[in-house]
Tab-separated table of N, CA and C in Angstrom:
chain	number	residue	atom	x	y	z
A	1	UNK	N	-48.426	83.623	40.116
A	1	UNK	CA	-48.291	82.197	40.373
A	1	UNK	C	-47.747	81.975	41.774
A	2	UNK	N	-48.341	81.034	42.448
A	2	UNK	CA	-47.867	80.663	43.779
A	2	UNK	C	-46.923	79.470	43.661
A	3	UNK	N	-45.980	79.413	44.549
A	3	UNK	CA	-45.048	78.284	44.616
A	3	UNK	C	-45.249	77.589	45.950
A	4	UNK	N	-45.230	76.255	45.923
A	4	UNK	CA	-45.391	75.472	47.138
A	4	UNK	C	-44.988	74.032	46.894
A	5	UNK	N	-45.559	73.130	47.688
A	5	UNK	CA	-45.187	71.716	47.647
A	5	UNK	C	-46.427	70.840	47.527
A	6	UNK	N	-46.335	69.812	46.686
A	6	UNK	CA	-47.348	68.754	46.625
A	6	UNK	C	-46.752	67.546	47.315
A	7	UNK	N	-47.468	66.987	48.298
A	7	UNK	CA	-47.039	65.762	48.983
A	7	UNK	C	-47.986	64.632	48.609
A	8	UNK	N	-47.394	63.513	48.257
A	8	UNK	CA	-48.167	62.337	47.853
A	8	UNK	C	-48.130	61.290	48.956
A	9	UNK	N	-49.253	60.609	49.167
A	9	UNK	CA	-49.367	59.581	50.191
A	9	UNK	C	-49.813	58.266	49.562
A	10	UNK	N	-49.317	57.166	50.112
A	10	UNK	CA	-49.731	55.794	49.753
A	10	UNK	C	-49.680	55.570	48.246
A	11	UNK	N	-50.807	55.170	47.637
A	11	UNK	CA	-50.831	54.848	46.209
A	11	UNK	C	-50.468	56.052	45.345
A	12	UNK	N	-50.758	57.250	45.810
A	12	UNK	CA	-50.384	58.446	45.050
A	12	UNK	C	-48.868	58.591	44.985
A	13	UNK	N	-48.204	58.290	46.083
A	13	UNK	CA	-46.737	58.356	46.110
A	13	UNK	C	-46.149	57.322	45.162
A	14	UNK	N	-46.705	56.127	45.163
A	14	UNK	CA	-46.211	55.077	44.259
A	14	UNK	C	-46.439	55.465	42.796
A	15	UNK	N	-47.602	55.982	42.488
A	15	UNK	CA	-47.911	56.354	41.107
A	15	UNK	C	-47.086	57.555	40.640
A	16	UNK	N	-46.812	58.488	41.554
A	16	UNK	CA	-46.017	59.665	41.204
A	16	UNK	C	-44.531	59.340	41.083
A	17	UNK	N	-44.107	58.306	41.803
A	17	UNK	CA	-42.683	57.999	41.829
A	17	UNK	C	-41.893	59.004	42.645
A	18	UNK	N	-42.598	59.710	43.532
A	18	UNK	CA	-41.959	60.728	44.369
A	18	UNK	C	-42.807	60.928	45.617
A	19	UNK	N	-42.143	61.312	46.699
A	19	UNK	CA	-42.848	61.630	47.942
A	19	UNK	C	-43.443	63.029	47.892
A	20	UNK	N	-42.726	63.933	47.244
A	20	UNK	CA	-43.209	65.307	47.113
A	20	UNK	C	-42.522	65.972	45.937
A	21	UNK	N	-43.097	67.112	45.511
A	21	UNK	CA	-42.524	67.900	44.429
A	21	UNK	C	-43.078	69.316	44.512
A	22	UNK	N	-42.415	70.253	43.887
A	22	UNK	CA	-42.889	71.635	43.953
A	22	UNK	C	-44.064	71.879	43.013
A	23	UNK	N	-44.868	72.876	43.343
A	23	UNK	CA	-45.856	73.369	42.388
A	23	UNK	C	-45.563	74.837	42.108
A	24	UNK	N	-46.001	75.280	40.959
A	24	UNK	CA	-45.919	76.671	40.531
A	24	UNK	C	-47.207	76.907	39.751
A	25	UNK	N	-48.285	77.257	40.465
A	25	UNK	CA	-49.612	77.327	39.856
A	25	UNK	C	-50.503	78.260	40.656
A	26	UNK	N	-51.550	78.743	40.008
A	26	UNK	CA	-52.526	79.586	40.696
A	26	UNK	C	-53.614	78.754	41.360
A	27	UNK	N	-54.008	77.647	40.728
A	27	UNK	CA	-55.118	76.844	41.246
A	27	UNK	C	-54.698	75.387	41.424
A	28	UNK	N	-55.507	74.666	42.180
A	28	UNK	CA	-55.263	73.235	42.363
A	28	UNK	C	-55.330	72.511	41.022
A	29	UNK	N	-56.280	72.878	40.174
A	29	UNK	CA	-56.388	72.237	38.856
A	29	UNK	C	-55.109	72.405	38.045
A	30	UNK	N	-54.527	73.597	38.062
A	30	UNK	CA	-53.279	73.844	37.328
A	30	UNK	C	-52.134	73.016	37.892
A	31	UNK	N	-52.040	72.940	39.198
A	31	UNK	CA	-50.958	72.174	39.832
A	31	UNK	C	-51.086	70.692	39.505
A	32	UNK	N	-52.302	70.155	39.550
A	32	UNK	CA	-52.503	68.735	39.263
A	32	UNK	C	-52.263	68.425	37.790
A	33	UNK	N	-52.675	69.328	36.897
A	33	UNK	CA	-52.422	69.121	35.469
A	33	UNK	C	-50.925	69.111	35.182
A	34	UNK	N	-50.188	70.008	35.805
A	34	UNK	CA	-48.733	70.036	35.616
A	34	UNK	C	-48.101	68.759	36.161
A	35	UNK	N	-48.570	68.300	37.325
A	35	UNK	CA	-48.034	67.069	37.912
A	35	UNK	C	-48.322	65.873	37.004
A	36	UNK	N	-49.529	65.818	36.451
A	36	UNK	CA	-49.907	64.700	35.576
A	36	UNK	C	-49.115	64.711	34.271
A	37	UNK	N	-48.673	65.892	33.842
A	37	UNK	CA	-47.932	66.012	32.594
A	37	UNK	C	-46.441	65.771	32.703
A	38	UNK	N	-45.961	65.514	33.910
A	38	UNK	CA	-44.520	65.275	34.077
A	38	UNK	C	-44.116	63.968	33.393
A	39	UNK	N	-42.886	63.943	32.909
A	39	UNK	CA	-42.359	62.754	32.233
A	39	UNK	C	-42.508	61.510	33.091
A	40	UNK	N	-42.893	60.425	32.453
A	40	UNK	CA	-42.977	59.136	33.124
A	40	UNK	C	-44.295	58.885	33.832
A	41	UNK	N	-45.196	59.863	33.818
A	41	UNK	CA	-46.484	59.677	34.491
A	41	UNK	C	-47.550	59.384	33.451
A	42	UNK	N	-48.256	58.293	33.706
A	42	UNK	CA	-49.260	57.885	32.736
A	42	UNK	C	-50.646	57.818	33.334
A	43	UNK	N	-51.420	56.941	32.750
A	43	UNK	CA	-52.822	56.799	33.121
A	43	UNK	C	-53.001	56.376	34.577
A	44	UNK	N	-52.103	55.556	35.098
A	44	UNK	CA	-52.214	55.125	36.499
A	44	UNK	C	-52.186	56.324	37.442
A	45	UNK	N	-51.293	57.251	37.203
A	45	UNK	CA	-51.200	58.451	38.031
A	45	UNK	C	-52.486	59.274	37.932
A	46	UNK	N	-53.003	59.451	36.719
A	46	UNK	CA	-54.239	60.223	36.541
A	46	UNK	C	-55.426	59.546	37.228
A	47	UNK	N	-55.474	58.216	37.192
A	47	UNK	CA	-56.559	57.489	37.887
A	47	UNK	C	-56.473	57.705	39.391
A	48	UNK	N	-55.262	57.659	39.934
A	48	UNK	CA	-55.096	57.893	41.374
A	48	UNK	C	-55.544	59.304	41.734
A	49	UNK	N	-55.151	60.296	40.947
A	49	UNK	CA	-55.573	61.668	41.214
A	49	UNK	C	-57.097	61.796	41.181
A	50	UNK	N	-57.722	61.130	40.221
A	50	UNK	CA	-59.181	61.227	40.086
A	50	UNK	C	-59.906	60.665	41.309
A	51	UNK	N	-59.296	59.702	42.011
A	51	UNK	CA	-59.927	59.080	43.182
A	51	UNK	C	-59.501	59.733	44.490
A	52	UNK	N	-58.550	60.625	44.436
A	52	UNK	CA	-57.951	61.170	45.657
A	52	UNK	C	-58.740	62.329	46.256
A	53	UNK	N	-58.493	62.540	47.535
A	53	UNK	CA	-58.945	63.732	48.243
A	53	UNK	C	-57.732	64.635	48.416
A	54	UNK	N	-57.994	65.915	48.631
A	54	UNK	CA	-56.905	66.881	48.720
A	54	UNK	C	-57.078	67.772	49.942
A	55	UNK	N	-55.953	68.072	50.571
A	55	UNK	CA	-55.896	69.047	51.643
A	55	UNK	C	-54.943	70.144	51.196
A	56	UNK	N	-55.276	71.375	51.526
A	56	UNK	CA	-54.363	72.487	51.268
A	56	UNK	C	-54.083	73.139	52.604
A	57	UNK	N	-52.833	73.042	53.021
A	57	UNK	CA	-52.418	73.534	54.340
A	57	UNK	C	-53.334	72.986	55.441
A	58	UNK	N	-53.699	71.707	55.294
A	58	UNK	CA	-54.500	71.016	56.300
A	58	UNK	C	-55.999	71.170	56.154
A	59	UNK	N	-56.461	72.023	55.239
A	59	UNK	CA	-57.894	72.232	55.046
A	59	UNK	C	-58.400	71.392	53.878
A	60	UNK	N	-59.486	70.625	54.066
A	60	UNK	CA	-60.006	69.791	52.983
A	60	UNK	C	-60.573	70.627	51.826
A	61	UNK	N	-60.309	70.172	50.616
A	61	UNK	CA	-60.861	70.801	49.422
A	61	UNK	C	-62.333	70.398	49.268
A	62	UNK	N	-62.648	69.164	49.635
A	62	UNK	CA	-64.022	68.685	49.513
A	62	UNK	C	-64.456	68.596	48.066
A	63	UNK	N	-65.677	69.011	47.793
A	63	UNK	CA	-66.244	68.881	46.446
A	63	UNK	C	-66.083	70.147	45.603
A	64	UNK	N	-65.343	71.130	46.104
A	64	UNK	CA	-65.138	72.354	45.327
A	64	UNK	C	-64.433	72.038	44.009
A	65	UNK	N	-64.814	72.712	42.931
A	65	UNK	CA	-64.106	72.511	41.659
A	65	UNK	C	-62.639	72.910	41.823
A	66	UNK	N	-61.760	72.085	41.321
A	66	UNK	CA	-60.328	72.308	41.507
A	66	UNK	C	-59.844	73.588	40.836
A	67	UNK	N	-60.538	74.015	39.780
A	67	UNK	CA	-60.121	75.261	39.130
A	67	UNK	C	-60.565	76.491	39.911
A	68	UNK	N	-61.372	76.300	40.958
A	68	UNK	CA	-61.808	77.410	41.812
A	68	UNK	C	-61.046	77.460	43.136
A	69	UNK	N	-60.097	76.538	43.314
A	69	UNK	CA	-59.334	76.470	44.565
A	69	UNK	C	-57.973	77.134	44.355
A	70	UNK	N	-57.832	78.337	44.891
A	70	UNK	CA	-56.572	79.084	44.758
A	70	UNK	C	-55.514	78.477	45.681
A	71	UNK	N	-54.294	78.427	45.180
A	71	UNK	CA	-53.185	77.909	45.968
A	71	UNK	C	-52.416	79.061	46.602
A	72	UNK	N	-52.027	78.910	47.868
A	72	UNK	CA	-51.272	79.967	48.537
A	72	UNK	C	-49.774	79.866	48.265
A	73	UNK	N	-49.111	80.979	48.359
A	73	UNK	CA	-47.644	80.993	48.283
A	73	UNK	C	-47.103	80.211	49.471
A	74	UNK	N	-46.215	79.250	49.189
A	74	UNK	CA	-45.609	78.441	50.241
A	74	UNK	C	-46.523	77.382	50.817
A	75	UNK	N	-47.632	77.120	50.156
A	75	UNK	CA	-48.601	76.150	50.657
A	75	UNK	C	-48.176	74.707	50.442
A	76	UNK	N	-48.926	73.813	51.082
A	76	UNK	CA	-48.699	72.376	50.933
A	76	UNK	C	-50.013	71.729	50.515
A	77	UNK	N	-49.982	71.049	49.379
A	77	UNK	CA	-51.116	70.272	48.886
A	77	UNK	C	-50.845	68.815	49.225
A	78	UNK	N	-51.745	68.200	49.979
A	78	UNK	CA	-51.638	66.781	50.320
A	78	UNK	C	-52.558	66.003	49.393
A	79	UNK	N	-52.030	64.962	48.742
A	79	UNK	CA	-52.813	64.109	47.852
A	79	UNK	C	-53.046	62.793	48.592
A	80	UNK	N	-54.317	62.553	48.943
A	80	UNK	CA	-54.689	61.404	49.762
A	80	UNK	C	-55.576	60.455	48.988
A	81	UNK	N	-55.020	59.352	48.489
A	81	UNK	CA	-55.852	58.380	47.800
A	81	UNK	C	-56.734	57.653	48.805
A	82	UNK	N	-57.783	56.962	48.320
A	82	UNK	CA	-58.607	56.182	49.239
A	82	UNK	C	-57.746	55.144	49.963
A	83	UNK	N	-57.991	54.993	51.251
A	83	UNK	CA	-57.232	54.029	52.042
A	83	UNK	C	-58.059	52.782	52.240
A	84	UNK	N	-57.422	51.629	52.195
A	84	UNK	CA	-58.085	50.356	52.436
A	84	UNK	C	-58.127	50.084	53.937
A	85	UNK	N	-58.995	49.236	54.316
A	85	UNK	CA	-59.062	48.855	55.727
A	85	UNK	C	-60.340	49.302	56.368
A	86	UNK	N	-60.460	49.049	57.607
A	86	UNK	CA	-61.703	49.433	58.238
A	86	UNK	C	-61.608	49.165	59.665
């Protein structure tokens, strides 16, 4: 298992109720499932995650399946919800 940090931005931060938190997971899917299962997080948080894009140490995850994205030791996962504006 790798340990690192999940950082939430904008609506993801509001839905998570935190700016960041640790992860202890092998894959992005495992880290997100653990984050979604934390106390006090409901459907709003899961909806934000479903619409979000992710960066791992600055590299975009893109359309890769989250269960195929290995997390590095000491890595940073950025959760970026869609931004409004233009």
